[in-house]
Amino acid sequence: MAADRDQILETIQRYVDLVGKGAADEILALYADGATVEDPVGSEVRTTPESIREFYASIEPLEQESRLVSARIADGQAAFLFELVTRVGDQTYTLAPIDVMTFDDDARITSMRAFWSNDDMQVG
Amino acid sequence: MAADRDQILETIQRYVDLVGKGAADEILALYADGATVEDPVGSEVRTTPESIREFYASIEPLEQESRLVSARIADGQAAFLFELVTRVGDQTYTLAPIDVMTFDDDARITSMRAFWSNDDMQVG
């Protein structure tokens, strides 16, 4: 049976929280076996746990805060807008991607595609 | 050459404006030949101009206002959050879907998938 709305929302909230926290192993645990990651859309699709872990490990050292802005669920799939604020010294870099995800029956992520570009980065 | 960011943003803004205005023929003109529409995600995919027109014609009589909230473009594809307020007598029904679109080289829409469910409808 497909994952229900509440399970998917829980996975999304946890994903956003962990991306802010920068916990690569915990993020990886949200993904199903065989999952794929395309972040940003148009970049090479990551198809192995190692390459997905590497992606999140690269942001692990950063000082970040994250916030789920808006999530929409339909037919066991989701699209959501979230905000990621990175602090480097006195500068803040704010990026608000829209991620599209599919899920397995246990609400583990089977694919993630992130819509954003450098043009969306706000420096403050 | 793929459509650039500004062309795609223009199509999206025009799409959102026209959905609010309820102009089915004008909306249809934003779509490329052979385009597909899945609204909401999980419903039957519309694959002909007639079936796509029928979909937008069904909302044409409604009194609606629309507003683009946030759009993200990557690699000639887009995801965007927009708000659609429908007035029926003294009631307002607010829905804010996240649409995912692909485009041809002229920034005409080649596919649209809308993420929302009845749970997202706000009645006021």
PDB file of N, CA and C in Angstrom, chain A residues 45-101:
ATOM      1  N   VAL A  45      22.552  12.643 -12.433  1.00  0.00           N
ATOM      2  CA  VAL A  45      21.711  11.960 -11.450  1.00  0.00           C
ATOM      3  C   VAL A  45      22.581  11.012 -10.613  1.00  0.00           C
ATOM      4  N   ARG A  46      22.490  11.163  -9.296  1.00  0.00           N
ATOM      5  CA  ARG A  46      23.227  10.277  -8.395  1.00  0.00           C
ATOM      6  C   ARG A  46      22.398   9.020  -8.154  1.00  0.00           C
ATOM      7  N   THR A  47      23.007   7.848  -8.370  1.00  0.00           N
ATOM      8  CA  THR A  47      22.235   6.602  -8.353  1.00  0.00           C
ATOM      9  C   THR A  47      22.738   5.594  -7.323  1.00  0.00           C
ATOM     10  N   THR A  48      23.799   5.953  -6.587  1.00  0.00           N
ATOM     11  CA  THR A  48      24.313   5.024  -5.576  1.00  0.00           C
ATOM     12  C   THR A  48      24.269   5.689  -4.197  1.00  0.00           C
ATOM     13  N   PRO A  49      24.151   4.869  -3.130  1.00  0.00           N
ATOM     14  CA  PRO A  49      24.164   5.434  -1.774  1.00  0.00           C
ATOM     15  C   PRO A  49      25.439   6.246  -1.518  1.00  0.00           C
ATOM     16  N   GLU A  50      26.564   5.770  -2.090  1.00  0.00           N
ATOM     17  CA  GLU A  50      27.837   6.470  -1.871  1.00  0.00           C
ATOM     18  C   GLU A  50      27.786   7.882  -2.457  1.00  0.00           C
ATOM     19  N   SER A  51      27.266   7.989  -3.683  1.00  0.00           N
ATOM     20  CA  SER A  51      27.245   9.304  -4.337  1.00  0.00           C
ATOM     21  C   SER A  51      26.207  10.212  -3.688  1.00  0.00           C
ATOM     22  N   ILE A  52      25.127   9.637  -3.175  1.00  0.00           N
ATOM     23  CA  ILE A  52      24.120  10.451  -2.475  1.00  0.00           C
ATOM     24  C   ILE A  52      24.688  10.937  -1.138  1.00  0.00           C
ATOM     25  N   ARG A  53      25.367  10.023  -0.432  1.00  0.00           N
ATOM     26  CA  ARG A  53      25.973  10.412   0.846  1.00  0.00           C
ATOM     27  C   ARG A  53      26.991  11.533   0.651  1.00  0.00           C
ATOM     28  N   GLU A  54      27.793  11.387  -0.409  1.00  0.00           N
ATOM     29  CA  GLU A  54      28.828  12.377  -0.731  1.00  0.00           C
ATOM     30  C   GLU A  54      28.202  13.756  -0.930  1.00  0.00           C
ATOM     31  N   PHE A  55      27.053  13.776  -1.588  1.00  0.00           N
ATOM     32  CA  PHE A  55      26.359  15.040  -1.849  1.00  0.00           C
ATOM     33  C   PHE A  55      25.989  15.740  -0.548  1.00  0.00           C
ATOM     34  N   TYR A  56      25.412  15.000   0.398  1.00  0.00           N
ATOM     35  CA  TYR A  56      24.993  15.621   1.658  1.00  0.00           C
ATOM     36  C   TYR A  56      26.181  15.881   2.584  1.00  0.00           C
ATOM     37  N   ALA A  57      27.207  15.033   2.480  1.00  0.00           N
ATOM     38  CA  ALA A  57      28.410  15.253   3.297  1.00  0.00           C
ATOM     39  C   ALA A  57      29.060  16.586   2.938  1.00  0.00           C
ATOM     40  N   SER A  58      28.895  17.000   1.672  1.00  0.00           N
ATOM     41  CA  SER A  58      29.543  18.238   1.222  1.00  0.00           C
ATOM     42  C   SER A  58      28.941  19.473   1.905  1.00  0.00           C
ATOM     43  N   ILE A  59      27.680  19.375   2.359  1.00  0.00           N
ATOM     44  CA  ILE A  59      27.096  20.536   3.047  1.00  0.00           C
ATOM     45  C   ILE A  59      27.132  20.376   4.571  1.00  0.00           C
ATOM     46  N   GLU A  60      27.602  19.209   5.035  1.00  0.00           N
ATOM     47  CA  GLU A  60      27.622  18.928   6.476  1.00  0.00           C
ATOM     48  C   GLU A  60      28.395  19.970   7.290  1.00  0.00           C
ATOM     49  N   PRO A  61      29.538  20.438   6.796  1.00  0.00           N
ATOM     50  CA  PRO A  61      30.325  21.384   7.634  1.00  0.00           C
ATOM     51  C   PRO A  61      29.706  22.781   7.703  1.00  0.00           C
ATOM     52  N   LEU A  62      28.719  23.088   6.854  1.00  0.00           N
ATOM     53  CA  LEU A  62      28.191  24.447   6.785  1.00  0.00           C
ATOM     54  C   LEU A  62      27.268  24.755   7.964  1.00  0.00           C
ATOM     55  N   GLU A  63      27.243  26.052   8.325  1.00  0.00           N
ATOM     56  CA  GLU A  63      26.319  26.493   9.376  1.00  0.00           C
ATOM     57  C   GLU A  63      25.006  26.877   8.689  1.00  0.00           C
ATOM     58  N   GLN A  64      24.004  26.048   8.863  1.00  0.00           N
ATOM     59  CA  GLN A  64      22.769  26.246   8.104  1.00  0.00           C
ATOM     60  C   GLN A  64      21.529  26.165   8.976  1.00  0.00           C
ATOM     61  N   GLU A  65      20.523  26.865   8.523  1.00  0.00           N
ATOM     62  CA  GLU A  65      19.189  26.724   9.117  1.00  0.00           C
ATOM     63  C   GLU A  65      18.220  26.414   8.001  1.00  0.00           C
ATOM     64  N   SER A  66      17.249  25.553   8.293  1.00  0.00           N
ATOM     65  CA  SER A  66      16.295  25.175   7.257  1.00  0.00           C
ATOM     66  C   SER A  66      14.867  25.286   7.779  1.00  0.00           C
ATOM     67  N   ARG A  67      13.946  25.454   6.845  1.00  0.00           N
ATOM     68  CA  ARG A  67      12.547  25.664   7.216  1.00  0.00           C
ATOM     69  C   ARG A  67      11.669  25.186   6.062  1.00  0.00           C
ATOM     70  N   LEU A  68      10.727  24.325   6.384  1.00  0.00           N
ATOM     71  CA  LEU A  68       9.756  23.888   5.366  1.00  0.00           C
ATOM     72  C   LEU A  68       8.720  24.993   5.188  1.00  0.00           C
ATOM     73  N   VAL A  69       8.556  25.469   3.956  1.00  0.00           N
ATOM     74  CA  VAL A  69       7.630  26.582   3.699  1.00  0.00           C
ATOM     75  C   VAL A  69       6.266  26.047   3.280  1.00  0.00           C
ATOM     76  N   SER A  70       6.240  25.135   2.331  1.00  0.00           N
ATOM     77  CA  SER A  70       4.971  24.690   1.777  1.00  0.00           C
ATOM     78  C   SER A  70       5.159  23.324   1.136  1.00  0.00           C
ATOM     79  N   ALA A  71       4.274  22.378   1.438  1.00  0.00           N
ATOM     80  CA  ALA A  71       4.386  21.033   0.860  1.00  0.00           C
ATOM     81  C   ALA A  71       3.056  20.610   0.262  1.00  0.00           C
ATOM     82  N   ARG A  72       3.105  19.985  -0.901  1.00  0.00           N
ATOM     83  CA  ARG A  72       1.911  19.470  -1.571  1.00  0.00           C
ATOM     84  C   ARG A  72       2.116  17.999  -1.876  1.00  0.00           C
ATOM     85  N   ILE A  73       1.144  17.184  -1.499  1.00  0.00           N
ATOM     86  CA  ILE A  73       1.226  15.740  -1.691  1.00  0.00           C
ATOM     87  C   ILE A  73       0.117  15.315  -2.649  1.00  0.00           C
ATOM     88  N   ALA A  74       0.443  14.469  -3.605  1.00  0.00           N
ATOM     89  CA  ALA A  74      -0.574  13.919  -4.493  1.00  0.00           C
ATOM     90  C   ALA A  74      -0.151  12.530  -4.936  1.00  0.00           C
ATOM     91  N   ASP A  75      -1.015  11.555  -4.711  1.00  0.00           N
ATOM     92  CA  ASP A  75      -0.788  10.213  -5.218  1.00  0.00           C
ATOM     93  C   ASP A  75       0.548   9.637  -4.751  1.00  0.00           C
ATOM     94  N   GLY A  76       0.879   9.869  -3.500  1.00  0.00           N
ATOM     95  CA  GLY A  76       2.119   9.322  -2.943  1.00  0.00           C
ATOM     96  C   GLY A  76       3.386   9.967  -3.468  1.00  0.00           C
ATOM     97  N   GLN A  77       3.240  11.148  -4.075  1.00  0.00           N
ATOM     98  CA  GLN A  77       4.389  11.922  -4.536  1.00  0.00           C
ATOM     99  C   GLN A  77       4.298  13.311  -3.892  1.00  0.00           C
ATOM    100  N   ALA A  78       5.370  14.067  -3.923  1.00  0.00           N
ATOM    101  CA  ALA A  78       5.336  15.366  -3.249  1.00  0.00           C
ATOM    102  C   ALA A  78       6.170  16.404  -3.969  1.00  0.00           C
ATOM    103  N   ALA A  79       5.756  17.646  -3.808  1.00  0.00           N
ATOM    104  CA  ALA A  79       6.561  18.803  -4.198  1.00  0.00           C
ATOM    105  C   ALA A  79       6.528  19.745  -3.018  1.00  0.00           C
ATOM    106  N   PHE A  80       7.670  20.307  -2.667  1.00  0.00           N
ATOM    107  CA  PHE A  80       7.687  21.207  -1.514  1.00  0.00           C
ATOM    108  C   PHE A  80       8.748  22.285  -1.669  1.00  0.00           C
ATOM    109  N   LEU A  81       8.399  23.433  -1.130  1.00  0.00           N
ATOM    110  CA  LEU A  81       9.290  24.598  -1.109  1.00  0.00           C
ATOM    111  C   LEU A  81       9.900  24.679   0.272  1.00  0.00           C
ATOM    112  N   PHE A  82      11.221  24.765   0.333  1.00  0.00           N
ATOM    113  CA  PHE A  82      11.838  24.970   1.645  1.00  0.00           C
ATOM    114  C   PHE A  82      12.957  25.990   1.534  1.00  0.00           C
ATOM    115  N   GLU A  83      13.327  26.509   2.684  1.00  0.00           N
ATOM    116  CA  GLU A  83      14.322  27.585   2.708  1.00  0.00           C
ATOM    117  C   GLU A  83      15.556  27.105   3.460  1.00  0.00           C
ATOM    118  N   LEU A  84      16.703  27.406   2.889  1.00  0.00           N
ATOM    119  CA  LEU A  84      17.960  26.998   3.495  1.00  0.00           C
ATOM    120  C   LEU A  84      18.835  28.242   3.610  1.00  0.00           C
ATOM    121  N   VAL A  85      19.154  28.625   4.845  1.00  0.00           N
ATOM    122  CA  VAL A  85      19.978  29.809   5.074  1.00  0.00           C
ATOM    123  C   VAL A  85      21.357  29.358   5.552  1.00  0.00           C
ATOM    124  N   THR A  86      22.382  29.762   4.800  1.00  0.00           N
ATOM    125  CA  THR A  86      23.753  29.399   5.146  1.00  0.00           C
ATOM    126  C   THR A  86      24.483  30.646   5.636  1.00  0.00           C
ATOM    127  N   ARG A  87      25.132  30.522   6.787  1.00  0.00           N
ATOM    128  CA  ARG A  87      25.906  31.656   7.312  1.00  0.00           C
ATOM    129  C   ARG A  87      27.390  31.410   7.113  1.00  0.00           C
ATOM    130  N   VAL A  88      28.046  32.402   6.508  1.00  0.00           N
ATOM    131  CA  VAL A  88      29.507  32.359   6.353  1.00  0.00           C
ATOM    132  C   VAL A  88      30.014  33.691   6.858  1.00  0.00           C
ATOM    133  N   GLY A  89      30.552  33.691   8.066  1.00  0.00           N
ATOM    134  CA  GLY A  89      30.954  34.959   8.681  1.00  0.00           C
ATOM    135  C   GLY A  89      29.727  35.833   8.884  1.00  0.00           C
ATOM    136  N   ASP A  90      29.788  37.058   8.372  1.00  0.00           N
ATOM    137  CA  ASP A  90      28.654  37.981   8.525  1.00  0.00           C
ATOM    138  C   ASP A  90      27.646  37.878   7.388  1.00  0.00           C
ATOM    139  N   GLN A  91      27.964  37.065   6.400  1.00  0.00           N
ATOM    140  CA  GLN A  91      27.088  36.935   5.229  1.00  0.00           C
ATOM    141  C   GLN A  91      26.059  35.816   5.436  1.00  0.00           C
ATOM    142  N   THR A  92      24.863  36.026   4.881  1.00  0.00           N
ATOM    143  CA  THR A  92      23.913  34.917   4.803  1.00  0.00           C
ATOM    144  C   THR A  92      23.548  34.668   3.343  1.00  0.00           C
ATOM    145  N   TYR A  93      23.483  33.410   2.990  1.00  0.00           N
ATOM    146  CA  TYR A  93      23.104  32.986   1.650  1.00  0.00           C
ATOM    147  C   TYR A  93      21.792  32.212   1.785  1.00  0.00           C
ATOM    148  N   THR A  94      20.738  32.750   1.197  1.00  0.00           N
ATOM    149  CA  THR A  94      19.431  32.117   1.330  1.00  0.00           C
ATOM    150  C   THR A  94      19.015  31.512  -0.003  1.00  0.00           C
ATOM    151  N   LEU A  95      18.692  30.233   0.051  1.00  0.00           N
ATOM    152  CA  LEU A  95      18.237  29.533  -1.137  1.00  0.00           C
ATOM    153  C   LEU A  95      16.932  28.821  -0.779  1.00  0.00           C
ATOM    154  N   ALA A  96      15.931  28.928  -1.651  1.00  0.00           N
ATOM    155  CA  ALA A  96      14.640  28.270  -1.382  1.00  0.00           C
ATOM    156  C   ALA A  96      14.279  27.386  -2.575  1.00  0.00           C
ATOM    157  N   PRO A  97      14.776  26.165  -2.573  1.00  0.00           N
ATOM    158  CA  PRO A  97      14.498  25.258  -3.690  1.00  0.00           C
ATOM    159  C   PRO A  97      13.071  24.696  -3.612  1.00  0.00           C
ATOM    160  N   ILE A  98      12.579  24.221  -4.743  1.00  0.00           N
ATOM    161  CA  ILE A  98      11.386  23.367  -4.752  1.00  0.00           C
ATOM    162  C   ILE A  98      11.851  21.961  -5.101  1.00  0.00           C
ATOM    163  N   ASP A  99      11.659  21.042  -4.164  1.00  0.00           N
ATOM    164  CA  ASP A  99      12.049  19.649  -4.383  1.00  0.00           C
ATOM    165  C   ASP A  99      10.834  18.822  -4.780  1.00  0.00           C
ATOM    166  N   VAL A 100      11.048  17.898  -5.688  1.00  0.00           N
ATOM    167  CA  VAL A 100      10.010  16.947  -6.072  1.00  0.00           C
ATOM    168  C   VAL A 100      10.498  15.556  -5.680  1.00  0.00           C
ATOM    169  N   MET A 101       9.673  14.813  -4.942  1.00  0.00           N
ATOM    170  CA  MET A 101      10.080  13.501  -4.453  1.00  0.00           C
ATOM    171  C   MET A 101       9.020  12.445  -4.738  1.00  0.00           C
TER     172      MET A 101
END
